[in-house]
mmCIF file of C-alpha atoms in Angstrom:
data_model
loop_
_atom_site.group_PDB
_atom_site.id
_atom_site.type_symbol
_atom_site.label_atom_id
_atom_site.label_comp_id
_atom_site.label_asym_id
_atom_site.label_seq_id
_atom_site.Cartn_x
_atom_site.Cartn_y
_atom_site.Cartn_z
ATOM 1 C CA UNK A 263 111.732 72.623 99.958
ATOM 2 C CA UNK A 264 114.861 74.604 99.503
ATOM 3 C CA UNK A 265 117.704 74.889 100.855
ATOM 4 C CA UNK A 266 119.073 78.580 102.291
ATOM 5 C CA UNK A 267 120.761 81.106 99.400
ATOM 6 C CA UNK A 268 123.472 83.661 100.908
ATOM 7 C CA UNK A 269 123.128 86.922 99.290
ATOM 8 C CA UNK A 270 126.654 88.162 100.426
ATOM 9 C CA UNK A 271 127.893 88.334 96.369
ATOM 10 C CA UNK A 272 124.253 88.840 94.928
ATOM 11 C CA UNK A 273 123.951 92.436 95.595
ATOM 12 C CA UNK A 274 126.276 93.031 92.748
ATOM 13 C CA UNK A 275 123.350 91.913 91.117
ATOM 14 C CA UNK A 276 121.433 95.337 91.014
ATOM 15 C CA UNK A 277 124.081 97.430 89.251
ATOM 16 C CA UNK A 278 122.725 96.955 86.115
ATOM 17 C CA UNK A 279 119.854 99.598 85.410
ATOM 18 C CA UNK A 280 118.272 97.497 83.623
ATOM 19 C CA UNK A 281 117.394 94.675 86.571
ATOM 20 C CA UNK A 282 116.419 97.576 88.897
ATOM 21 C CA UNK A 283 112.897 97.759 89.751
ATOM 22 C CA UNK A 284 111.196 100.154 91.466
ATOM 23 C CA UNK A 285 110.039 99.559 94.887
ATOM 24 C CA UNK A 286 107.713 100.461 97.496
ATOM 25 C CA UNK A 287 107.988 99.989 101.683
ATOM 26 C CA UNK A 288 104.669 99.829 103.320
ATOM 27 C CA UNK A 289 105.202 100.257 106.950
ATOM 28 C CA UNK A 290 108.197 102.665 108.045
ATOM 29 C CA UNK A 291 108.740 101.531 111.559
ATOM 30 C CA UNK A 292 112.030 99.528 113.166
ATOM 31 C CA UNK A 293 112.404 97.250 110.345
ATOM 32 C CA UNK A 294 110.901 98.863 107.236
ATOM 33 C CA UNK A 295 113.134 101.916 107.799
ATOM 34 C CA UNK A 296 115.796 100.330 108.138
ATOM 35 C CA UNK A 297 114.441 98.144 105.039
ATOM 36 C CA UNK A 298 113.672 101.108 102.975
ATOM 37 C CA UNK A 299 117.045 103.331 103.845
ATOM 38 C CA UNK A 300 119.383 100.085 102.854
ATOM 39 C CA UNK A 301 117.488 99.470 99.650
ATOM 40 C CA UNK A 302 117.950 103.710 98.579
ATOM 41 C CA UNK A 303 121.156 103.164 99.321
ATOM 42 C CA UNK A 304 121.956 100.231 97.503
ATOM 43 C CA UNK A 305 120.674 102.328 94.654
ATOM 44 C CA UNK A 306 117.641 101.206 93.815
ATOM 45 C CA UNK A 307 114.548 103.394 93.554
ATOM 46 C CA UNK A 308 112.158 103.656 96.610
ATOM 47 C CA UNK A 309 108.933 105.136 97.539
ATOM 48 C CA UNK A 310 107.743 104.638 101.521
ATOM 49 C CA UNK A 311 104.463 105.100 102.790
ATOM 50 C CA UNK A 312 103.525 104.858 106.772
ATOM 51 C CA UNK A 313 100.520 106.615 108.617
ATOM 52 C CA UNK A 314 102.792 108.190 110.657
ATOM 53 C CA UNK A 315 104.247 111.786 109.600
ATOM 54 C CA UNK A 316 107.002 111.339 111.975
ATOM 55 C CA UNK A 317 107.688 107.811 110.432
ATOM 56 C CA UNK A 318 107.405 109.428 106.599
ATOM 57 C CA UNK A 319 110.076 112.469 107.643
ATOM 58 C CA UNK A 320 112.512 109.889 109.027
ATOM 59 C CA UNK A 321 112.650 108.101 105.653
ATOM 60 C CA UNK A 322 112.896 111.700 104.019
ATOM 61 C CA UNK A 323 115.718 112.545 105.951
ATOM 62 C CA UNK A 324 117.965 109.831 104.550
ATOM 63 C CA UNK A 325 116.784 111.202 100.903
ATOM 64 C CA UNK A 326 113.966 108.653 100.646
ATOM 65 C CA UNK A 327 110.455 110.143 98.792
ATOM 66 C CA UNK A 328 107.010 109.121 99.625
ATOM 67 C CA UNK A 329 103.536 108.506 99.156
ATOM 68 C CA UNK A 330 100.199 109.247 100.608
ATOM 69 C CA UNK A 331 98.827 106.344 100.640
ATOM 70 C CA UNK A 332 99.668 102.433 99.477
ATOM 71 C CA UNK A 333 96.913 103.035 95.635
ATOM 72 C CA UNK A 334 99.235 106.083 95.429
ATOM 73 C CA UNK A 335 102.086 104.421 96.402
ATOM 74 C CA UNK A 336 102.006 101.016 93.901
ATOM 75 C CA UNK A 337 101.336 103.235 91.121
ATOM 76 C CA UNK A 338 105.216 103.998 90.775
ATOM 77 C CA UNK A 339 106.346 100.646 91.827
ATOM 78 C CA UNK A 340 107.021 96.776 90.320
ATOM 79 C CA UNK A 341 107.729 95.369 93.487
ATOM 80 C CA UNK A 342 106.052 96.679 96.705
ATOM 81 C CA UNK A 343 107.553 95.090 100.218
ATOM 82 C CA UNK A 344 104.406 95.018 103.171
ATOM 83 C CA UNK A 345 106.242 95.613 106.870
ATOM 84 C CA UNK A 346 103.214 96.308 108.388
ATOM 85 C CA UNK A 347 102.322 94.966 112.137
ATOM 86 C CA UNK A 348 99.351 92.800 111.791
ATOM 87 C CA UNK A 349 96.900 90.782 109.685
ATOM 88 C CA UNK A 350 94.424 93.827 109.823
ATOM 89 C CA UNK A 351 97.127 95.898 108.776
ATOM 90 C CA UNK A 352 98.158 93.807 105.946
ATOM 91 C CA UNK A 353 94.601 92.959 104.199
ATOM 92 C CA UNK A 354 93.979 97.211 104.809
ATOM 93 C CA UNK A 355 97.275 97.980 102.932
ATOM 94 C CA UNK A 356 96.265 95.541 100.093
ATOM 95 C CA UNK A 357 92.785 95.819 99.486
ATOM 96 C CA UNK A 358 90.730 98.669 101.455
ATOM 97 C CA UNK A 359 89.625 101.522 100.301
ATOM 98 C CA UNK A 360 93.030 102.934 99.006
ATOM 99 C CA UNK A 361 94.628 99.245 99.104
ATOM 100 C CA UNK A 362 97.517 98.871 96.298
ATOM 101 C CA UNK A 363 96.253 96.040 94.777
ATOM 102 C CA UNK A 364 93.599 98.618 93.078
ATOM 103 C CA UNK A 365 96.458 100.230 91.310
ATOM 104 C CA UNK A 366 99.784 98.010 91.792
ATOM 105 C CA UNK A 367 100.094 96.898 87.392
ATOM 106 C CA UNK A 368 99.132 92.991 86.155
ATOM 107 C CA UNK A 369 102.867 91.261 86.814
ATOM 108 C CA UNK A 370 103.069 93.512 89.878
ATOM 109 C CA UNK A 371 104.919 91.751 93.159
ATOM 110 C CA UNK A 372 104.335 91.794 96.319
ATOM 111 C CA UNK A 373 106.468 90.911 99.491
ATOM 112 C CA UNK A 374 104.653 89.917 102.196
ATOM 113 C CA UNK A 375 106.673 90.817 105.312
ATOM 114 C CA UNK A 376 104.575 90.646 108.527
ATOM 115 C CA UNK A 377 103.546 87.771 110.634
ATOM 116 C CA UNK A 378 100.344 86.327 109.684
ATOM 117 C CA UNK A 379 98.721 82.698 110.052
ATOM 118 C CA UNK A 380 99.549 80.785 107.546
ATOM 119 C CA UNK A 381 96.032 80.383 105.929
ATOM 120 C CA UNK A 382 95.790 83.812 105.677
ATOM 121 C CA UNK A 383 98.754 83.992 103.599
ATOM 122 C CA UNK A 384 97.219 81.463 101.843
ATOM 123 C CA UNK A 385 94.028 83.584 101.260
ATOM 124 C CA UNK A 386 96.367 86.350 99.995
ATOM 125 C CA UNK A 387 98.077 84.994 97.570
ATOM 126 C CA UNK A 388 94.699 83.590 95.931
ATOM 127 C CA UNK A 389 93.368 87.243 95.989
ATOM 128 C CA UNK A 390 96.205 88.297 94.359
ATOM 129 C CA UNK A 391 96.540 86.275 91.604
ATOM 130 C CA UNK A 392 93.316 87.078 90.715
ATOM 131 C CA UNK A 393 94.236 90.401 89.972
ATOM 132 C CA UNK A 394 97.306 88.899 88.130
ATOM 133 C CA UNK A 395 99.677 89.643 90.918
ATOM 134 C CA UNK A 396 102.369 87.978 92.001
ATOM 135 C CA UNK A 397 103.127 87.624 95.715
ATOM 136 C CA UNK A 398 105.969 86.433 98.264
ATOM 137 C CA UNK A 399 105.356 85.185 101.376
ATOM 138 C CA UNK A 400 108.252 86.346 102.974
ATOM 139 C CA UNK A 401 108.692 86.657 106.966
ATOM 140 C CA UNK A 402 112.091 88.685 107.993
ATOM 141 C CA UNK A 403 113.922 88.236 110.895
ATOM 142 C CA UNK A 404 116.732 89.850 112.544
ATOM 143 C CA UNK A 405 115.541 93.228 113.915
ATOM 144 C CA UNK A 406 116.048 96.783 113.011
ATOM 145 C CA UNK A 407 120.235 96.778 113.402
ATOM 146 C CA UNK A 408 120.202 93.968 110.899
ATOM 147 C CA UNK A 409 117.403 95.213 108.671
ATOM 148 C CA UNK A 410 119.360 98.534 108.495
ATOM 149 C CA UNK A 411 122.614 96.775 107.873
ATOM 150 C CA UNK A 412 120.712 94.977 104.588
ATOM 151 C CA UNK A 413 121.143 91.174 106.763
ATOM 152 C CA UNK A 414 117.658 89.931 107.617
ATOM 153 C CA UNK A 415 117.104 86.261 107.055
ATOM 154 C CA UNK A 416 114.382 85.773 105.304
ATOM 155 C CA UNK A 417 111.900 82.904 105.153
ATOM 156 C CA UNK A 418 110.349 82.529 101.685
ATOM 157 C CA UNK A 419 108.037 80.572 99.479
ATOM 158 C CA UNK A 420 106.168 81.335 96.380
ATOM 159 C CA UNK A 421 106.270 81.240 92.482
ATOM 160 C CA UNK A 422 109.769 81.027 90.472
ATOM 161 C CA UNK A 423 108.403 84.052 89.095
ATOM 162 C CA UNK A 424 107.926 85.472 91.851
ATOM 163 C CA UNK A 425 111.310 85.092 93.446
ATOM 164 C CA UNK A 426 112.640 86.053 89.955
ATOM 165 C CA UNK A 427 111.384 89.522 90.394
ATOM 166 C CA UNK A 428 112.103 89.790 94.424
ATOM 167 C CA UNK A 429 115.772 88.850 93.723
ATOM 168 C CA UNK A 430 117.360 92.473 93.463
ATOM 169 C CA UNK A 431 115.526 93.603 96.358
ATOM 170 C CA UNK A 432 116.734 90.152 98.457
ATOM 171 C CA UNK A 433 119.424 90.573 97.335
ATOM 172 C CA UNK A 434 119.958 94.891 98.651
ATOM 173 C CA UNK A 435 118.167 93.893 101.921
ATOM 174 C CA UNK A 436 118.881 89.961 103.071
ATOM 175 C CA UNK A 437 122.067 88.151 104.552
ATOM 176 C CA UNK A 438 120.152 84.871 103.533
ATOM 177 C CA UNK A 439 117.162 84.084 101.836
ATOM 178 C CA UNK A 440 115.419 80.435 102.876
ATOM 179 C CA UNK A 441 113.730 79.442 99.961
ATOM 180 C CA UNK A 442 111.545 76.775 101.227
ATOM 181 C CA UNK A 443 108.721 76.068 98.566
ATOM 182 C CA UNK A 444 106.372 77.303 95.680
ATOM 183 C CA UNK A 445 103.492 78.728 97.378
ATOM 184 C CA UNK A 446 102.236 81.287 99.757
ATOM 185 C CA UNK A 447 101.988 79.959 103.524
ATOM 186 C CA UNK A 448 104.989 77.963 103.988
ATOM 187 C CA UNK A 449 107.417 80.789 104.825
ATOM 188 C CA UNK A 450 104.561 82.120 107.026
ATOM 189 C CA UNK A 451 104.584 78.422 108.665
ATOM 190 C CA UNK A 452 108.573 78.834 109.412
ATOM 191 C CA UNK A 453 107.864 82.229 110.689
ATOM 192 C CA UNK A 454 105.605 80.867 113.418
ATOM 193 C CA UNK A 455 108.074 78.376 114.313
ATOM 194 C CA UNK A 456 110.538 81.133 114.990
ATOM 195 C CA UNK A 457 108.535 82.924 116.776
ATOM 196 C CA UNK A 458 107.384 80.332 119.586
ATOM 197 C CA UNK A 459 110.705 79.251 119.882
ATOM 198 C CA UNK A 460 111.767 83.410 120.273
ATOM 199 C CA UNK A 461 108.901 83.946 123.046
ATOM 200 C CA UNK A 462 109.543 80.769 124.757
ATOM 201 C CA UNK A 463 113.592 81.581 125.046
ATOM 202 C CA UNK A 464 112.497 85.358 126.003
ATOM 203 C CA UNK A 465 109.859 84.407 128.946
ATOM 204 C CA UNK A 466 112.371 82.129 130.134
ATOM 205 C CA UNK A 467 115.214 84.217 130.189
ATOM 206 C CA UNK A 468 113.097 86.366 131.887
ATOM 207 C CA UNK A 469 112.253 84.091 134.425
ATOM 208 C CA UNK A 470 116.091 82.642 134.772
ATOM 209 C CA UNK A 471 117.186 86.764 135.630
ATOM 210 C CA UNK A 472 114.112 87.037 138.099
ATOM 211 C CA UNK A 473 115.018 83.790 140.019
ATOM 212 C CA UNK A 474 119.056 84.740 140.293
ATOM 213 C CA UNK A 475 117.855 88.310 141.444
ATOM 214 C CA UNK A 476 115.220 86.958 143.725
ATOM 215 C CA UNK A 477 118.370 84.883 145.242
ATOM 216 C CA UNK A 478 120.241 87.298 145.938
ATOM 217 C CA UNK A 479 122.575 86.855 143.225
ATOM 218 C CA UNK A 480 123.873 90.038 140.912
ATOM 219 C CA UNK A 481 122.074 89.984 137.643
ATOM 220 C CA UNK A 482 125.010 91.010 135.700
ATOM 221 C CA UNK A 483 127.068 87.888 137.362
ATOM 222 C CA UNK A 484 124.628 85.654 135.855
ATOM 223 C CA UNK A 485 124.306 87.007 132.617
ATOM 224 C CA UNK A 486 128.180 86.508 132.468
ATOM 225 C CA UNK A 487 128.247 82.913 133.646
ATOM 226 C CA UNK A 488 125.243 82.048 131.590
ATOM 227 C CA UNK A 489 126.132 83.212 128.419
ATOM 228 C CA UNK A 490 129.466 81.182 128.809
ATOM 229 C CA UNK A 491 127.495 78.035 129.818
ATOM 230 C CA UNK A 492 124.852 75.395 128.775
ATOM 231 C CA UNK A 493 122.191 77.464 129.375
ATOM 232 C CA UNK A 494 122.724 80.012 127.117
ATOM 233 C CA UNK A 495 120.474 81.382 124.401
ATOM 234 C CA UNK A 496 121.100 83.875 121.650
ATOM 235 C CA UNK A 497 117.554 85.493 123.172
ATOM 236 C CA UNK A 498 119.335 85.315 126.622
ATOM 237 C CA UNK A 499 122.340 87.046 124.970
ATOM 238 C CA UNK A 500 120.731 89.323 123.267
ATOM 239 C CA UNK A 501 117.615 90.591 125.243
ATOM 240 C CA UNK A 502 119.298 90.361 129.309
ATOM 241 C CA UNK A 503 121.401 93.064 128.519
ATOM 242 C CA UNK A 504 118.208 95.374 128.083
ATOM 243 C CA UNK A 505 117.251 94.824 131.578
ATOM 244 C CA UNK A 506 120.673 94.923 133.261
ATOM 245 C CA UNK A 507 120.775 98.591 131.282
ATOM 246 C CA UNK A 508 117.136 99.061 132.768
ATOM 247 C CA UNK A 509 116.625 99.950 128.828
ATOM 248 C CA UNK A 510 112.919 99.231 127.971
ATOM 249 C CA UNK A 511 113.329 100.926 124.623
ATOM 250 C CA UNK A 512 110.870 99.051 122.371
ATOM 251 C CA UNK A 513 113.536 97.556 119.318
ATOM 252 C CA UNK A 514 110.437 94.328 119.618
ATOM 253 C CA UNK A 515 107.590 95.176 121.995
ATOM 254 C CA UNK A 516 105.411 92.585 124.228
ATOM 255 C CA UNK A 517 102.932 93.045 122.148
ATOM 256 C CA UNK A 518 104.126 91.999 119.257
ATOM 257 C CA UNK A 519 104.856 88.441 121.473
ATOM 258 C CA UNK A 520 100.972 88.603 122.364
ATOM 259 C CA UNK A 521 100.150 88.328 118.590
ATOM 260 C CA UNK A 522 102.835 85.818 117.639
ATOM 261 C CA UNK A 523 102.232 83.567 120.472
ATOM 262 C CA UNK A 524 98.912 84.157 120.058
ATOM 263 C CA UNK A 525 98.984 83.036 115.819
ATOM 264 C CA UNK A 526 101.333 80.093 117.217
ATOM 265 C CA UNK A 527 98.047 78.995 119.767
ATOM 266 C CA UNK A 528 95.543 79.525 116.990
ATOM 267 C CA UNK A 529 97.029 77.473 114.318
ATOM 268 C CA UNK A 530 97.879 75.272 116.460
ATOM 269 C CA UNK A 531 94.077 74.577 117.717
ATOM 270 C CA UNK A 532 93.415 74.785 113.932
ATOM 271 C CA UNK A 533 95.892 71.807 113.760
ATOM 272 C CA UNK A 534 94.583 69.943 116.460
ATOM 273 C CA UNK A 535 97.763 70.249 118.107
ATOM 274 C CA UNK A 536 98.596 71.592 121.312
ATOM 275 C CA UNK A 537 101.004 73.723 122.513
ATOM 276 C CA UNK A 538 101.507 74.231 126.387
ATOM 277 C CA UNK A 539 105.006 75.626 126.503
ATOM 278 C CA UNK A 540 104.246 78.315 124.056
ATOM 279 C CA UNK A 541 100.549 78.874 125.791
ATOM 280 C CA UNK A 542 102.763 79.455 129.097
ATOM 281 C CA UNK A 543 105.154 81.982 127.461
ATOM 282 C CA UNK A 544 102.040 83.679 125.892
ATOM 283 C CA UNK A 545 100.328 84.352 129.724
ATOM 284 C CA UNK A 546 103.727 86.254 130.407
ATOM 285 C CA UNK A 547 103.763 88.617 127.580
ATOM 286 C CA UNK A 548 100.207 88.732 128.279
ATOM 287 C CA UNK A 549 100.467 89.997 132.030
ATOM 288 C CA UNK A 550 103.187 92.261 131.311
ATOM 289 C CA UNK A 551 100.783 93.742 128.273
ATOM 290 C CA UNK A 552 97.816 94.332 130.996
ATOM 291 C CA UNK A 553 100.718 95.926 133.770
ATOM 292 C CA UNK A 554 100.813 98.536 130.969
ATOM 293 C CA UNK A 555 104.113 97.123 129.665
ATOM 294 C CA UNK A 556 103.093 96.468 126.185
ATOM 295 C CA UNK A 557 104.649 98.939 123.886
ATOM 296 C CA UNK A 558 107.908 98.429 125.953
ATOM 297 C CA UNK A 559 110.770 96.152 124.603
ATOM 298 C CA UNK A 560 109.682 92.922 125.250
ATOM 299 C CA UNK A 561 112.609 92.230 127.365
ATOM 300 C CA UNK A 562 110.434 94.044 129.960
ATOM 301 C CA UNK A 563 108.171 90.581 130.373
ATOM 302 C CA UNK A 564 110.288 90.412 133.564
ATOM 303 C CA UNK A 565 108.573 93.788 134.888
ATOM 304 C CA UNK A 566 105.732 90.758 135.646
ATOM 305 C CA UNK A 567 107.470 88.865 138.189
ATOM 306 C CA UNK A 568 109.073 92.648 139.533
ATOM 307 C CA UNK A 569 104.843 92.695 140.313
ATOM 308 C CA UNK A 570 104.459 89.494 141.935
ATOM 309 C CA UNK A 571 107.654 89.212 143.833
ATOM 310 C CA UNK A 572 109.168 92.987 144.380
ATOM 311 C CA UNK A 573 112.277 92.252 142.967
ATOM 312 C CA UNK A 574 114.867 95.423 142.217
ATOM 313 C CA UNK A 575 115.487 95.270 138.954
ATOM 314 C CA UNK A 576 118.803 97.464 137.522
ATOM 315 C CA UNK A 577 117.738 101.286 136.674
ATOM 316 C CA UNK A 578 118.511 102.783 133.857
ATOM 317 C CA UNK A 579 121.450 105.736 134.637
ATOM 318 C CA UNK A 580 120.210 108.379 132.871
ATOM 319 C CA UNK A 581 116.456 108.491 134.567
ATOM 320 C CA UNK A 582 116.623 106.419 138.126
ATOM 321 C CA UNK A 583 114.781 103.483 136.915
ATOM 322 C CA UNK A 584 111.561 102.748 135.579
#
């Protein structure tokens, strides 16, 4: 295991030409936007890719270029970052029908970005090397204002090699870089433990701002005594002022929650190893996904107990309210 690497005086790193490498961003949502504009503007050279034409203009429109598809794509690239939502998303991107590890060159890298079990990143990195490429299994955090500001925290593991030729790109787009051992699946095994312990502090934060409403007390009173006592989180910080703005703009939807708590229950079964707190925090994201609330921030878990109890949540002041 390793220990975390700052990256504040690295990106001085990728000002010689000559350590540049060219670099692909599969997935041009919240995060690999952001991902994908800091790295163009830290100079080096980028290609995006994204189903979505609105999704491919936005990276245009900061002067970014891109490609039709990920074969396309990994032809002009070394180093080719995945920020794609799910597991079916990342083995299509890789190796369907116009997956870049048909065309990505022997010596090729690539950085693994979405949660996925941990045995699947496993699986990947086997596939990979097979075709003589190199892969990172590498799990960001932070969100789309710190992926834009270059500051994710990033959980890592793989080959020396392989962080060799990730550095200038960790270095353009990271705050810190964990590096936590020499083989695919570990940094997807810290990722999951993030992620229950995000859910968990989000469902109950939830729940906390539900309670103080449904006793009468003013939901922006307790998000100011809260976050000044014991009880705080940086979820609670962080995610209450979304509903006291009545805000439901998705910056991390419920359903990505459902699939994260949902990889947290299955390896966790695969382990033998329950998990009831994270189950119960998995039901709320769940309910709030069948209410129709699952593309919504996932702040808006608290829409669930608005259902069961009536509770008047704060409205938004430009529309009146959800």
């Amino acid at each position: 295991m390793g220990s975390a690497r700052p990256h504040g005086g690295g990106r001085q790193q990728v000002s010689d030409s000559t350590t540049k490498p060219r670099v692909g961003v599969i997935g041009l949502g919240a995060m690999g936007l952001g991902s994908a504009t800091v790295l163009h503007e830290r100079g080096l050279a980028v290609v995006g890719c994204d189903v979505s034409a609105a999704a491919r203009r936005a990276f245009e429109g900061v002067g970014g270029r891109c490609a039709a598809n990920p074969a396309e794509l990994a032809e002009q690239c070394d180093v080719v970052l995945v920020v794609v939502v799910n597991a079916a998303q990342v083995e299509q991107v890789l190796f369907g029908e116009q997956g870049l590890a048909h065309a990505l060159a022997p010596g090729g890298l690539v950085i693994q970005c979405a949660t996925v079990a941990p045995s699947l990143a496993e699986r990947l990195g086997a596939r990979l090397a097979e075709r003589d490429l190199l892969m990172l299994d590498a799990p960001i955090s932070g969100g789309a204002v710190k992926a834009r500001a270059g500051q994710l925290s990033v959980m890592a593991s793989g080959s020396e090699e392989a962080f060799a030729k990730a550095g200038p790109v960790l270095d353009a787009m990271a705050a810190t870089v964990h590096r936590l051992g020499d083989s695919p699946g570990i940094g997807s095994s810290m990722k999951l433990v993030n992620q229950l312990l995000a859910g968990v502090h989000i469902a109950a934060a939830a729940e906390a701002v539900a309670l103080g409403i449904r006793m009468g007390l003013e939901p922006r009173r307790v998000y100011e005594v809260i976050t000044h006592s014991a009880g705080n989180s940086w979820m609670f910080e962080n995610r209450v002022p979304h509903i006291l703005e009545g805000d439901y703009t998705p910056l991390s939807a419920v359903d990505i929650f459902v699939k994260d708590l949902n990889l947290v229950h299955e390896t966790g079964r695969e382990l033998a190893m329950a998990t009831p707190i994270a189950a119960s925090a998995l039901q709320q994201f769940t309910a709030a996904r069948g209410a129709g609330f699952g593309r919504e921030d996932d702040s808006a878990v608290i829409k669930v107990y608005q259902r069961l109890t009536g509770i008047a949540l704060p409205e938004a002041a430009n529309d009146g309210g959800q």
